[in-house]
């Protein structure tokens, strides 16, 4: 089997999400938006899909020259070839682009083997407990504005079945943000609402000083939080070593720091994290996420997977102990997460009443794509 083409189809949909000036998503007025489907096509007619865009420039200059004519089963080699090409194409051949290609290749491989991806890797389970992961704070009445809003939403999440809850607190450009004190007020309200036994996590503003990060950590120690992630710029690994040395709170990272599995290895070696982190989108696909999962297991360290989606879910169902939770969200009181996106016939991460997300048993990544919708709303193909 050989790869004969890679296509990108961009289509229109109506979105109820808006981005603030710092790039965080919130519920807002409906508006026109764009989404893309990337498809890797083989000479045997099998296709692998990823719901994401690759720009025409990088598709023609790097992706197609590396992939066309190759067997899709040589994922590891193809991933390394793309990784090595990043050195001279840093601006365009991002880890996100590697992710799109790698996800589509794994989807294709699963279909070729007639196995869901987690069983192709070697499965440990078919369902994972989820935590409710909120959107960042906002100024919407009854949204995620006040500590009481967070507490009310935490109670809703418990009733829905979520066994754990993570706050993304208020960040700029909202008035009063960032504020470590306000973050703790929200965290305290959630702890009080849910009682002592529910695992709780905080993901605050990412550019606090060491003193502010340590203040958060000490307060979260008292509130018996489960972990905190990314309170400071992750490019300063020394700051995270210092934080870990000064608190018994589990520090989870790195999430957004570049460098794939290499960065995670350095953080573990340096003692800059208690729980290592990364997801398909941060690392460049399922291929490197598996490397980090095995790295974590080798150090008896937990690894919390960043973000949802089918790639992360299949890896979690192939991982043993390091990955405890699936990050389900981002959630908001005004958004119905259970409703599939217009380009899907059903959601990728259905959750039962006990808070377990079930992985698809269909071959590949199991995405139930609404191809008719995509064709009916097509804007551009290349
Ligand atoms: Mg995070």
mmCIF file of C-alpha atoms and ligand atoms in Angstrom:
data_model
loop_
_atom_site.group_PDB
_atom_site.id
_atom_site.type_symbol
_atom_site.label_atom_id
_atom_site.label_comp_id
_atom_site.label_asym_id
_atom_site.label_seq_id
_atom_site.Cartn_x
_atom_site.Cartn_y
_atom_site.Cartn_z
ATOM 1 C CA UNK A 1 0.000 0.000 0.000
ATOM 2 C CA UNK A 2 1.304 3.447 -0.960
ATOM 3 C CA UNK A 3 0.232 6.999 -0.202
ATOM 4 C CA UNK A 4 -0.915 8.647 -3.449
ATOM 5 C CA UNK A 5 -2.354 11.968 -2.250
ATOM 6 C CA UNK A 6 -2.921 14.251 0.721
ATOM 7 C CA UNK A 7 -5.870 16.640 0.485
ATOM 8 C CA UNK A 8 -7.250 19.442 2.630
ATOM 9 C CA UNK A 9 -10.936 20.409 2.418
ATOM 10 C CA UNK A 10 -11.981 23.593 4.203
ATOM 11 C CA UNK A 11 -15.632 24.084 4.967
ATOM 12 C CA UNK A 12 -17.991 26.571 6.559
ATOM 13 C CA UNK A 13 -19.991 26.185 9.763
ATOM 14 C CA UNK A 14 -21.776 28.360 12.314
ATOM 15 C CA UNK A 15 -19.909 28.706 15.613
ATOM 16 C CA UNK A 16 -21.153 29.858 19.008
ATOM 17 C CA UNK A 17 -17.621 30.290 20.334
ATOM 18 C CA UNK A 18 -15.641 33.529 20.242
ATOM 19 C CA UNK A 19 -11.969 34.140 21.073
ATOM 20 C CA UNK A 20 -10.908 36.955 23.388
ATOM 21 C CA UNK A 21 -7.888 39.131 22.605
ATOM 22 C CA UNK A 22 -5.627 36.650 24.438
ATOM 23 C CA UNK A 23 -6.935 33.768 22.338
ATOM 24 C CA UNK A 24 -9.128 31.959 24.880
ATOM 25 C CA UNK A 25 -12.518 30.657 23.788
ATOM 26 C CA UNK A 26 -15.811 31.672 25.391
ATOM 27 C CA UNK A 27 -19.509 31.321 24.483
ATOM 28 C CA UNK A 28 -20.631 34.230 22.314
ATOM 29 C CA UNK A 29 -22.880 35.300 19.436
ATOM 30 C CA UNK A 30 -23.183 32.868 16.528
ATOM 31 C CA UNK A 31 -20.947 33.672 13.582
ATOM 32 C CA UNK A 32 -19.392 32.150 10.456
ATOM 33 C CA UNK A 33 -16.325 29.981 11.055
ATOM 34 C CA UNK A 34 -14.087 27.568 9.125
ATOM 35 C CA UNK A 35 -12.902 24.030 9.799
ATOM 36 C CA UNK A 36 -10.800 21.645 7.708
ATOM 37 C CA UNK A 37 -10.530 17.942 6.989
ATOM 38 C CA UNK A 38 -7.097 16.556 6.077
ATOM 39 C CA UNK A 39 -7.163 13.215 4.230
ATOM 40 C CA UNK A 40 -4.292 10.842 3.443
ATOM 41 C CA UNK A 41 -5.256 8.658 0.467
ATOM 42 C CA UNK A 42 -3.680 5.338 -0.570
ATOM 43 C CA UNK A 43 -3.580 3.440 -3.846
ATOM 44 C CA UNK A 44 -5.817 0.773 -2.272
ATOM 45 C CA UNK A 45 -8.582 3.290 -1.599
ATOM 46 C CA UNK A 46 -8.076 3.361 2.176
ATOM 47 C CA UNK A 47 -8.116 6.848 3.692
ATOM 48 C CA UNK A 48 -6.980 8.315 6.993
ATOM 49 C CA UNK A 49 -8.588 11.460 8.409
ATOM 50 C CA UNK A 50 -7.767 14.278 10.775
ATOM 51 C CA UNK A 51 -10.102 17.187 11.497
ATOM 52 C CA UNK A 52 -7.551 19.967 11.133
ATOM 53 C CA UNK A 53 -5.907 22.205 8.611
ATOM 54 C CA UNK A 54 -2.504 22.079 6.895
ATOM 55 C CA UNK A 55 -1.610 25.203 4.921
ATOM 56 C CA UNK A 56 -1.157 24.778 1.171
ATOM 57 C CA UNK A 57 2.443 25.993 1.311
ATOM 58 C CA UNK A 58 3.731 23.439 3.803
ATOM 59 C CA UNK A 59 1.563 20.684 2.293
ATOM 60 C CA UNK A 60 3.191 21.129 -1.128
ATOM 61 C CA UNK A 61 6.734 21.943 0.005
ATOM 62 C CA UNK A 62 7.236 19.375 2.783
ATOM 63 C CA UNK A 63 4.341 17.033 3.537
ATOM 64 C CA UNK A 64 3.664 15.672 0.054
ATOM 65 C CA UNK A 65 7.365 15.227 -0.854
ATOM 66 C CA UNK A 66 7.867 13.195 2.354
ATOM 67 C CA UNK A 67 4.655 11.116 2.177
ATOM 68 C CA UNK A 68 3.826 10.445 -1.478
ATOM 69 C CA UNK A 69 4.904 7.024 -2.695
ATOM 70 C CA UNK A 70 5.611 5.797 0.853
ATOM 71 C CA UNK A 71 3.896 3.017 2.765
ATOM 72 C CA UNK A 72 1.595 4.477 5.461
ATOM 73 C CA UNK A 73 2.739 1.669 7.768
ATOM 74 C CA UNK A 74 6.159 3.341 8.194
ATOM 75 C CA UNK A 75 4.670 5.908 10.575
ATOM 76 C CA UNK A 76 7.709 6.037 12.825
ATOM 77 C CA UNK A 77 10.092 6.742 9.954
ATOM 78 C CA UNK A 78 7.774 9.296 8.370
ATOM 79 C CA UNK A 79 7.320 11.085 11.701
ATOM 80 C CA UNK A 80 11.097 11.282 12.164
ATOM 81 C CA UNK A 81 11.583 12.559 8.619
ATOM 82 C CA UNK A 82 9.078 15.349 9.278
ATOM 83 C CA UNK A 83 10.630 16.094 12.683
ATOM 84 C CA UNK A 84 14.043 16.483 11.051
ATOM 85 C CA UNK A 85 12.577 18.752 8.383
ATOM 86 C CA UNK A 86 11.312 21.081 11.146
ATOM 87 C CA UNK A 87 14.842 22.408 11.738
ATOM 88 C CA UNK A 88 14.811 24.409 8.509
ATOM 89 C CA UNK A 89 11.021 24.980 8.404
ATOM 90 C CA UNK A 90 10.337 26.079 11.978
ATOM 91 C CA UNK A 91 7.824 28.761 11.057
ATOM 92 C CA UNK A 92 5.514 26.561 8.991
ATOM 93 C CA UNK A 93 6.201 22.912 9.862
ATOM 94 C CA UNK A 94 4.923 23.196 13.421
ATOM 95 C CA UNK A 95 4.249 20.371 15.860
ATOM 96 C CA UNK A 96 0.547 20.936 15.102
ATOM 97 C CA UNK A 97 1.210 20.012 11.459
ATOM 98 C CA UNK A 98 3.066 16.866 12.536
ATOM 99 C CA UNK A 99 0.040 16.059 14.696
ATOM 100 C CA UNK A 100 -2.378 16.270 11.762
ATOM 101 C CA UNK A 101 -0.257 13.956 9.592
ATOM 102 C CA UNK A 102 0.410 11.493 12.404
ATOM 103 C CA UNK A 103 -3.263 11.283 13.436
ATOM 104 C CA UNK A 104 -4.336 10.626 9.846
ATOM 105 C CA UNK A 105 -1.637 7.940 9.477
ATOM 106 C CA UNK A 106 -2.753 6.167 12.665
ATOM 107 C CA UNK A 107 -6.392 6.368 11.520
ATOM 108 C CA UNK A 108 -5.345 4.777 8.243
ATOM 109 C CA UNK A 109 -3.284 2.087 9.970
ATOM 110 C CA UNK A 110 -6.200 1.130 12.187
ATOM 111 C CA UNK A 111 -8.482 0.823 9.178
ATOM 112 C CA UNK A 112 -5.884 -1.285 7.330
ATOM 113 C CA UNK A 113 -5.579 -3.619 10.335
ATOM 114 C CA UNK A 114 -9.353 -3.505 11.022
ATOM 115 C CA UNK A 115 -8.572 -2.475 14.616
ATOM 116 C CA UNK A 116 -9.290 0.583 16.733
ATOM 117 C CA UNK A 117 -6.050 2.463 17.339
ATOM 118 C CA UNK A 118 -5.822 1.623 21.059
ATOM 119 C CA UNK A 119 -5.910 -2.107 20.203
ATOM 120 C CA UNK A 120 -3.423 -1.625 17.374
ATOM 121 C CA UNK A 121 -1.007 -0.091 19.905
ATOM 122 C CA UNK A 122 -1.867 -2.669 22.572
ATOM 123 C CA UNK A 123 -4.831 -1.829 24.766
ATOM 124 C CA UNK A 124 -5.096 -1.697 28.539
ATOM 125 C CA UNK A 125 -8.751 -0.644 28.744
ATOM 126 C CA UNK A 126 -11.794 0.555 26.789
ATOM 127 C CA UNK A 127 -12.896 3.417 29.049
ATOM 128 C CA UNK A 128 -11.176 6.110 31.103
ATOM 129 C CA UNK A 129 -12.483 8.292 33.938
ATOM 130 C CA UNK A 130 -12.859 11.905 32.830
ATOM 131 C CA UNK A 131 -12.446 15.149 34.636
ATOM 132 C CA UNK A 132 -14.580 18.176 33.855
ATOM 133 C CA UNK A 133 -12.230 20.811 32.457
ATOM 134 C CA UNK A 134 -13.735 24.297 32.429
ATOM 135 C CA UNK A 135 -13.215 27.081 29.949
ATOM 136 C CA UNK A 136 -11.285 30.086 31.250
ATOM 137 C CA UNK A 137 -13.172 32.573 33.396
ATOM 138 C CA UNK A 138 -15.326 35.281 31.832
ATOM 139 C CA UNK A 139 -17.660 38.138 32.774
ATOM 140 C CA UNK A 140 -20.905 36.438 31.759
ATOM 141 C CA UNK A 141 -23.666 36.459 34.340
ATOM 142 C CA UNK A 142 -24.132 32.877 35.492
ATOM 143 C CA UNK A 143 -21.127 31.832 33.409
ATOM 144 C CA UNK A 144 -17.645 31.416 34.903
ATOM 145 C CA UNK A 145 -17.338 34.812 36.524
ATOM 146 C CA UNK A 146 -17.544 34.524 40.313
ATOM 147 C CA UNK A 147 -16.374 31.875 42.821
ATOM 148 C CA UNK A 148 -20.062 30.953 43.213
ATOM 149 C CA UNK A 149 -20.299 30.357 39.447
ATOM 150 C CA UNK A 150 -17.406 27.902 39.631
ATOM 151 C CA UNK A 151 -18.947 26.199 42.671
ATOM 152 C CA UNK A 152 -22.329 25.874 40.940
ATOM 153 C CA UNK A 153 -20.713 24.467 37.805
ATOM 154 C CA UNK A 154 -18.697 22.018 39.900
ATOM 155 C CA UNK A 155 -21.937 20.775 41.484
ATOM 156 C CA UNK A 156 -23.463 20.385 38.021
ATOM 157 C CA UNK A 157 -20.408 18.377 36.916
ATOM 158 C CA UNK A 158 -20.726 16.053 39.916
ATOM 159 C CA UNK A 159 -24.396 15.446 39.096
ATOM 160 C CA UNK A 160 -23.453 14.691 35.473
ATOM 161 C CA UNK A 161 -21.086 12.002 36.768
ATOM 162 C CA UNK A 162 -17.653 13.606 36.519
ATOM 163 C CA UNK A 163 -15.383 12.201 39.246
ATOM 164 C CA UNK A 164 -12.952 15.153 39.160
ATOM 165 C CA UNK A 165 -12.938 18.858 38.231
ATOM 166 C CA UNK A 166 -10.356 21.306 36.886
ATOM 167 C CA UNK A 167 -10.647 25.074 36.937
ATOM 168 C CA UNK A 168 -9.253 27.306 34.243
ATOM 169 C CA UNK A 169 -9.546 30.598 36.074
ATOM 170 C CA UNK A 170 -9.949 34.134 34.789
ATOM 171 C CA UNK A 171 -7.178 35.446 32.581
ATOM 172 C CA UNK A 172 -6.552 38.722 30.761
ATOM 173 C CA UNK A 173 -8.185 40.624 29.101
ATOM 174 C CA UNK A 174 -10.904 40.340 31.790
ATOM 175 C CA UNK A 175 -10.989 43.013 34.493
ATOM 176 C CA UNK A 176 -9.169 42.014 37.666
ATOM 177 C CA UNK A 177 -7.242 39.204 35.982
ATOM 178 C CA UNK A 178 -4.747 37.793 36.524
ATOM 179 C CA UNK A 179 -5.165 37.574 40.273
ATOM 180 C CA UNK A 180 -3.705 34.735 42.314
ATOM 181 C CA UNK A 181 -6.013 35.717 45.183
ATOM 182 C CA UNK A 182 -9.112 35.524 42.945
ATOM 183 C CA UNK A 183 -7.911 32.155 41.619
ATOM 184 C CA UNK A 184 -7.765 30.805 45.165
ATOM 185 C CA UNK A 185 -11.211 32.192 46.014
ATOM 186 C CA UNK A 186 -12.634 30.198 43.090
ATOM 187 C CA UNK A 187 -10.649 27.082 44.082
ATOM 188 C CA UNK A 188 -11.844 27.361 47.697
ATOM 189 C CA UNK A 189 -15.480 27.729 46.622
ATOM 190 C CA UNK A 190 -15.232 24.577 44.501
ATOM 191 C CA UNK A 191 -13.596 22.615 47.317
ATOM 192 C CA UNK A 192 -16.310 23.706 49.732
ATOM 193 C CA UNK A 193 -19.056 22.777 47.265
ATOM 194 C CA UNK A 194 -17.715 19.313 46.409
ATOM 195 C CA UNK A 195 -16.342 18.320 49.817
ATOM 196 C CA UNK A 196 -12.983 16.785 50.687
ATOM 197 C CA UNK A 197 -12.920 13.676 48.494
ATOM 198 C CA UNK A 198 -13.191 14.898 44.900
ATOM 199 C CA UNK A 199 -9.865 15.332 43.044
ATOM 200 C CA UNK A 200 -9.545 19.018 42.054
ATOM 201 C CA UNK A 201 -7.020 20.696 39.799
ATOM 202 C CA UNK A 202 -6.071 24.250 38.858
ATOM 203 C CA UNK A 203 -4.784 25.657 35.577
ATOM 204 C CA UNK A 204 -4.294 29.393 36.199
ATOM 205 C CA UNK A 205 -2.694 32.307 34.333
ATOM 206 C CA UNK A 206 0.544 31.051 32.784
ATOM 207 C CA UNK A 207 2.809 34.023 33.463
ATOM 208 C CA UNK A 208 2.784 34.431 37.235
ATOM 209 C CA UNK A 209 6.011 35.152 39.107
ATOM 210 C CA UNK A 210 7.671 32.549 41.329
ATOM 211 C CA UNK A 211 6.183 34.206 44.442
ATOM 212 C CA UNK A 212 2.684 34.179 42.984
ATOM 213 C CA UNK A 213 3.041 30.541 41.869
ATOM 214 C CA UNK A 214 4.253 29.557 45.325
ATOM 215 C CA UNK A 215 1.359 31.437 46.954
ATOM 216 C CA UNK A 216 -1.068 29.435 44.775
ATOM 217 C CA UNK A 217 0.704 26.171 45.617
ATOM 218 C CA UNK A 218 0.659 26.787 49.375
ATOM 219 C CA UNK A 219 -3.038 27.689 49.348
ATOM 220 C CA UNK A 220 -3.839 24.629 47.210
ATOM 221 C CA UNK A 221 -1.933 22.456 49.700
ATOM 222 C CA UNK A 222 -4.423 23.563 52.368
ATOM 223 C CA UNK A 223 -7.331 22.932 50.003
ATOM 224 C CA UNK A 224 -5.922 19.447 49.228
ATOM 225 C CA UNK A 225 -5.816 20.001 45.471
ATOM 226 C CA UNK A 226 -4.608 17.124 43.303
ATOM 227 C CA UNK A 227 -2.325 19.091 41.000
ATOM 228 C CA UNK A 228 -1.571 22.516 39.518
ATOM 229 C CA UNK A 229 -0.350 23.052 35.970
ATOM 230 C CA UNK A 230 1.566 25.813 34.210
ATOM 231 C CA UNK A 231 1.420 28.785 36.621
ATOM 232 C CA UNK A 232 4.642 30.242 35.103
ATOM 233 C CA UNK A 233 6.278 30.504 31.694
ATOM 234 C CA UNK A 234 7.523 26.971 31.032
ATOM 235 C CA UNK A 235 10.651 28.138 29.236
ATOM 236 C CA UNK A 236 12.203 28.637 32.689
ATOM 237 C CA UNK A 237 12.590 25.039 33.820
ATOM 238 C CA UNK A 238 14.588 26.286 36.841
ATOM 239 C CA UNK A 239 11.491 28.075 38.116
ATOM 240 C CA UNK A 240 9.612 24.781 38.107
ATOM 241 C CA UNK A 241 12.464 22.974 39.912
ATOM 242 C CA UNK A 242 12.308 25.737 42.540
ATOM 243 C CA UNK A 243 8.510 25.445 42.814
ATOM 244 C CA UNK A 244 8.612 21.653 43.185
ATOM 245 C CA UNK A 245 11.252 21.968 45.912
ATOM 246 C CA UNK A 246 9.078 24.403 47.862
ATOM 247 C CA UNK A 247 5.674 22.703 47.828
ATOM 248 C CA UNK A 248 4.149 19.295 48.464
ATOM 249 C CA UNK A 249 1.426 20.071 45.891
ATOM 250 C CA UNK A 250 1.882 17.965 42.743
ATOM 251 C CA UNK A 251 3.080 20.117 39.844
ATOM 252 C CA UNK A 252 2.022 18.864 36.399
ATOM 253 C CA UNK A 253 3.966 19.865 33.272
ATOM 254 C CA UNK A 254 5.307 20.803 30.828
ATOM 255 C CA UNK A 255 2.320 21.383 28.612
ATOM 256 C CA UNK A 256 3.156 24.030 26.036
ATOM 257 C CA UNK A 257 6.974 23.999 26.151
ATOM 258 C CA UNK A 258 8.400 22.979 22.776
ATOM 259 C CA UNK A 259 10.721 20.016 22.364
ATOM 260 C CA UNK A 260 8.430 16.992 22.382
ATOM 261 C CA UNK A 261 9.686 13.980 24.385
ATOM 262 C CA UNK A 262 13.134 15.550 24.779
ATOM 263 C CA UNK A 263 11.758 18.393 26.927
ATOM 264 C CA UNK A 264 9.722 15.953 29.029
ATOM 265 C CA UNK A 265 12.831 13.838 29.681
ATOM 266 C CA UNK A 266 14.780 16.929 30.799
ATOM 267 C CA UNK A 267 11.989 18.060 33.137
ATOM 268 C CA UNK A 268 11.782 14.624 34.757
ATOM 269 C CA UNK A 269 15.571 14.464 35.166
ATOM 270 C CA UNK A 270 15.722 17.977 36.636
ATOM 271 C CA UNK A 271 12.842 17.414 39.084
ATOM 272 C CA UNK A 272 10.772 20.171 37.458
ATOM 273 C CA UNK A 273 7.493 18.216 37.631
ATOM 274 C CA UNK A 274 5.786 15.604 39.783
ATOM 275 C CA UNK A 275 3.407 14.568 37.001
ATOM 276 C CA UNK A 276 4.590 14.868 33.404
ATOM 277 C CA UNK A 277 2.267 16.244 30.736
ATOM 278 C CA UNK A 278 1.688 16.370 27.003
ATOM 279 C CA UNK A 279 -0.956 15.619 24.416
ATOM 280 C CA UNK A 280 -1.078 14.796 20.731
ATOM 281 C CA UNK A 281 -1.357 18.493 19.859
ATOM 282 C CA UNK A 282 1.595 19.590 22.020
ATOM 283 C CA UNK A 283 3.975 16.825 21.024
ATOM 284 C CA UNK A 284 3.305 16.179 17.344
ATOM 285 C CA UNK A 285 0.919 13.236 17.362
ATOM 286 C CA UNK A 286 0.258 9.807 18.823
ATOM 287 C CA UNK A 287 3.777 8.619 17.906
ATOM 288 C CA UNK A 288 5.598 10.995 20.323
ATOM 289 C CA UNK A 289 2.838 10.815 22.951
ATOM 290 C CA UNK A 290 3.507 7.087 23.259
ATOM 291 C CA UNK A 291 7.203 7.827 23.809
ATOM 292 C CA UNK A 292 6.350 10.195 26.675
ATOM 293 C CA UNK A 293 3.914 7.683 28.177
ATOM 294 C CA UNK A 294 6.639 5.023 28.203
ATOM 295 C CA UNK A 295 9.158 7.533 29.574
ATOM 296 C CA UNK A 296 6.806 8.367 32.450
ATOM 297 C CA UNK A 297 6.125 4.712 33.199
ATOM 298 C CA UNK A 298 9.870 4.003 33.282
ATOM 299 C CA UNK A 299 10.256 6.642 36.019
ATOM 300 C CA UNK A 300 7.156 5.448 37.937
ATOM 301 C CA UNK A 301 5.744 8.889 37.205
ATOM 302 C CA UNK A 302 2.153 9.669 36.286
ATOM 303 C CA UNK A 303 1.509 11.277 32.942
ATOM 304 C CA UNK A 304 -1.608 13.374 32.514
ATOM 305 C CA UNK A 305 -2.660 13.720 28.893
ATOM 306 C CA UNK A 306 -3.378 17.282 27.812
ATOM 307 C CA UNK A 307 -6.686 17.827 26.067
ATOM 308 C CA UNK A 308 -9.348 15.613 24.595
ATOM 309 C CA UNK A 309 -10.029 14.236 21.158
ATOM 310 C CA UNK A 310 -9.750 10.773 19.638
ATOM 311 C CA UNK A 311 -5.926 10.639 19.488
ATOM 312 C CA UNK A 312 -5.520 11.360 23.191
ATOM 313 C CA UNK A 313 -8.362 8.989 24.098
ATOM 314 C CA UNK A 314 -6.900 6.048 22.179
ATOM 315 C CA UNK A 315 -3.467 6.602 23.753
ATOM 316 C CA UNK A 316 -5.049 6.751 27.230
ATOM 317 C CA UNK A 317 -6.724 3.402 26.525
ATOM 318 C CA UNK A 318 -3.350 1.975 25.500
ATOM 319 C CA UNK A 319 -1.446 3.459 28.464
ATOM 320 C CA UNK A 320 -1.148 1.630 31.724
ATOM 321 C CA UNK A 321 -0.971 3.407 35.064
ATOM 322 C CA UNK A 322 0.621 6.736 34.038
ATOM 323 C CA UNK A 323 -2.571 8.294 32.614
ATOM 324 C CA UNK A 324 -5.312 8.567 35.198
ATOM 325 C CA UNK A 325 -7.856 10.920 33.589
ATOM 326 C CA UNK A 326 -9.245 12.022 30.224
ATOM 327 C CA UNK A 327 -9.564 15.814 29.993
ATOM 328 C CA UNK A 328 -13.151 16.384 28.836
ATOM 329 C CA UNK A 329 -14.003 19.870 27.666
ATOM 330 C CA UNK A 330 -13.553 22.615 27.623
ATOM 331 C CA UNK A 331 -16.873 22.937 29.445
ATOM 332 C CA UNK A 332 -19.068 25.937 30.198
ATOM 333 C CA UNK A 333 -22.534 26.306 31.743
ATOM 334 C CA UNK A 334 -23.851 27.805 28.472
ATOM 335 C CA UNK A 335 -22.428 25.171 26.096
ATOM 336 C CA UNK A 336 -23.902 21.721 25.373
ATOM 337 C CA UNK A 337 -20.772 19.586 25.095
ATOM 338 C CA UNK A 338 -22.799 16.448 24.294
ATOM 339 C CA UNK A 339 -23.983 17.908 20.971
ATOM 340 C CA UNK A 340 -21.708 16.835 18.099
ATOM 341 C CA UNK A 341 -19.935 19.440 15.994
ATOM 342 C CA UNK A 342 -21.741 19.902 12.644
ATOM 343 C CA UNK A 343 -19.047 17.880 10.824
ATOM 344 C CA UNK A 344 -19.526 14.853 13.104
ATOM 345 C CA UNK A 345 -22.456 12.434 13.315
ATOM 346 C CA UNK A 346 -21.610 11.720 16.955
ATOM 347 C CA UNK A 347 -19.111 12.978 19.525
ATOM 348 C CA UNK A 348 -15.722 11.296 19.852
ATOM 349 C CA UNK A 349 -15.796 10.997 23.637
ATOM 350 C CA UNK A 350 -19.180 9.795 24.942
ATOM 351 C CA UNK A 351 -19.282 9.670 28.748
ATOM 352 C CA UNK A 352 -21.523 7.434 30.869
ATOM 353 C CA UNK A 353 -23.267 8.442 34.092
ATOM 354 C CA UNK A 354 -20.321 7.232 36.179
ATOM 355 C CA UNK A 355 -17.876 9.558 34.438
ATOM 356 C CA UNK A 356 -16.171 7.037 32.147
ATOM 357 C CA UNK A 357 -15.392 8.068 28.585
ATOM 358 C CA UNK A 358 -15.667 5.114 26.194
ATOM 359 C CA UNK A 359 -13.260 4.746 23.293
ATOM 360 C CA UNK A 360 -14.611 3.836 19.853
ATOM 361 C CA UNK A 361 -14.320 0.186 18.805
ATOM 362 C CA UNK A 362 -14.488 1.098 15.113
ATOM 363 C CA UNK A 363 -11.315 0.628 13.030
ATOM 364 C CA UNK A 364 -8.905 3.567 13.166
ATOM 365 C CA UNK A 365 -9.629 6.570 15.355
ATOM 366 C CA UNK A 366 -13.380 5.932 15.081
ATOM 367 C CA UNK A 367 -14.347 9.455 14.080
ATOM 368 C CA UNK A 368 -17.910 9.422 12.695
ATOM 369 C CA UNK A 369 -17.444 12.195 10.125
ATOM 370 C CA UNK A 370 -20.432 13.772 8.364
ATOM 371 C CA UNK A 371 -18.971 13.865 4.840
ATOM 372 C CA UNK A 372 -22.278 15.124 3.368
ATOM 373 C CA UNK A 373 -22.127 18.184 5.618
ATOM 374 C CA UNK A 374 -18.530 18.875 4.606
ATOM 375 C CA UNK A 375 -19.340 18.598 0.882
ATOM 376 C CA UNK A 376 -22.433 20.803 1.242
ATOM 377 C CA UNK A 377 -20.410 23.520 2.999
ATOM 378 C CA UNK A 378 -17.147 23.253 1.100
ATOM 379 C CA UNK A 379 -15.172 26.490 0.641
ATOM 380 C CA UNK A 380 -11.815 25.328 -0.670
ATOM 381 C CA UNK A 381 -9.988 22.117 -1.635
ATOM 382 C CA UNK A 382 -6.303 21.528 -2.323
HETATM 383 MG MG1 LIG B 1 -3.284 23.289 30.854
#
